[in-house]
């Protein structure tokens, strides 16, 4: 499984910790920057990660900023992206099974590395439930064409 990752300065440390763990677990990781804690603006990094999913270069993306919020706002501008800022386990489980989220956004100023890793594992290992939820995802796809 290929995972795109990206961060700004505020998500950089958490990105590095999660990247190491993903590689150790055997995931292929495509890192779209940033490459240091030097202050940068999150939108271009978030856009690169989200575009990698739509271009099928990656199966999903994990984006890191201070809160996860700015990254999610940016990623959701890309048609076909369902990006969620998730800083708890209940939300990440439900957003995978109900919303088939394809981009996870994490807050480096909110989460410690252990909880962040649990959230990532839940994101990667919870299947989409389909059924009535598929109907709703298809509705999103239909409506986003009109936006
Ligand atoms: C950077 O200071 C911060 O605004 C950014 O990382 C992010 O949290 C925005 O949503």
Coordinates of N, CA, C and O in Angstrom, one line a residue, residues 98 128-137:
X98 N -17.9 4.9 7.5 CA -19.1 5.6 6.9 C -18.8 6.5 5.8 O -19.6 6.6 4.8
X128 N -14.3 0.3 4.6 CA -15.5 1.0 4.3 C -16.7 0.0 4.4 O -16.6 -1.1 3.9
X129 N -17.8 0.5 5.1 CA -18.9 -0.4 5.3 C -19.8 -0.6 4.1 O -20.6 -1.6 4.0
X130 N -19.7 0.3 3.1 CA -20.6 0.2 1.9 C -22.1 0.4 2.3 O -22.4 1.1 3.2
X131 N -22.9 -0.3 1.5 CA -24.4 -0.2 1.8 C -24.9 1.2 1.7 O -24.6 1.9 0.7
X132 N -25.7 1.6 2.7 CA -26.3 3.0 2.6 C -25.2 4.1 2.6 O -25.5 5.1 2.1
X133 N -24.1 3.7 3.1 CA -23.0 4.7 3.1 C -22.4 4.9 1.7 O -22.0 6.0 1.4
X134 N -22.4 3.9 0.9 CA -22.0 4.0 -0.5 C -22.9 4.9 -1.2 O -22.5 5.8 -2.0
X135 N -24.2 4.8 -1.0 CA -25.2 5.7 -1.6 C -24.9 7.1 -1.3 O -24.9 8.0 -2.2
X136 N -24.5 7.4 -0.1 CA -24.2 8.8 0.4 C -22.9 9.3 -0.3 O -22.8 10.5 -0.6
X137 N -21.9 8.4 -0.4 CA -20.7 8.8 -1.0 C -21.0 9.2 -2.5 O -20.4 10.1 -3.1

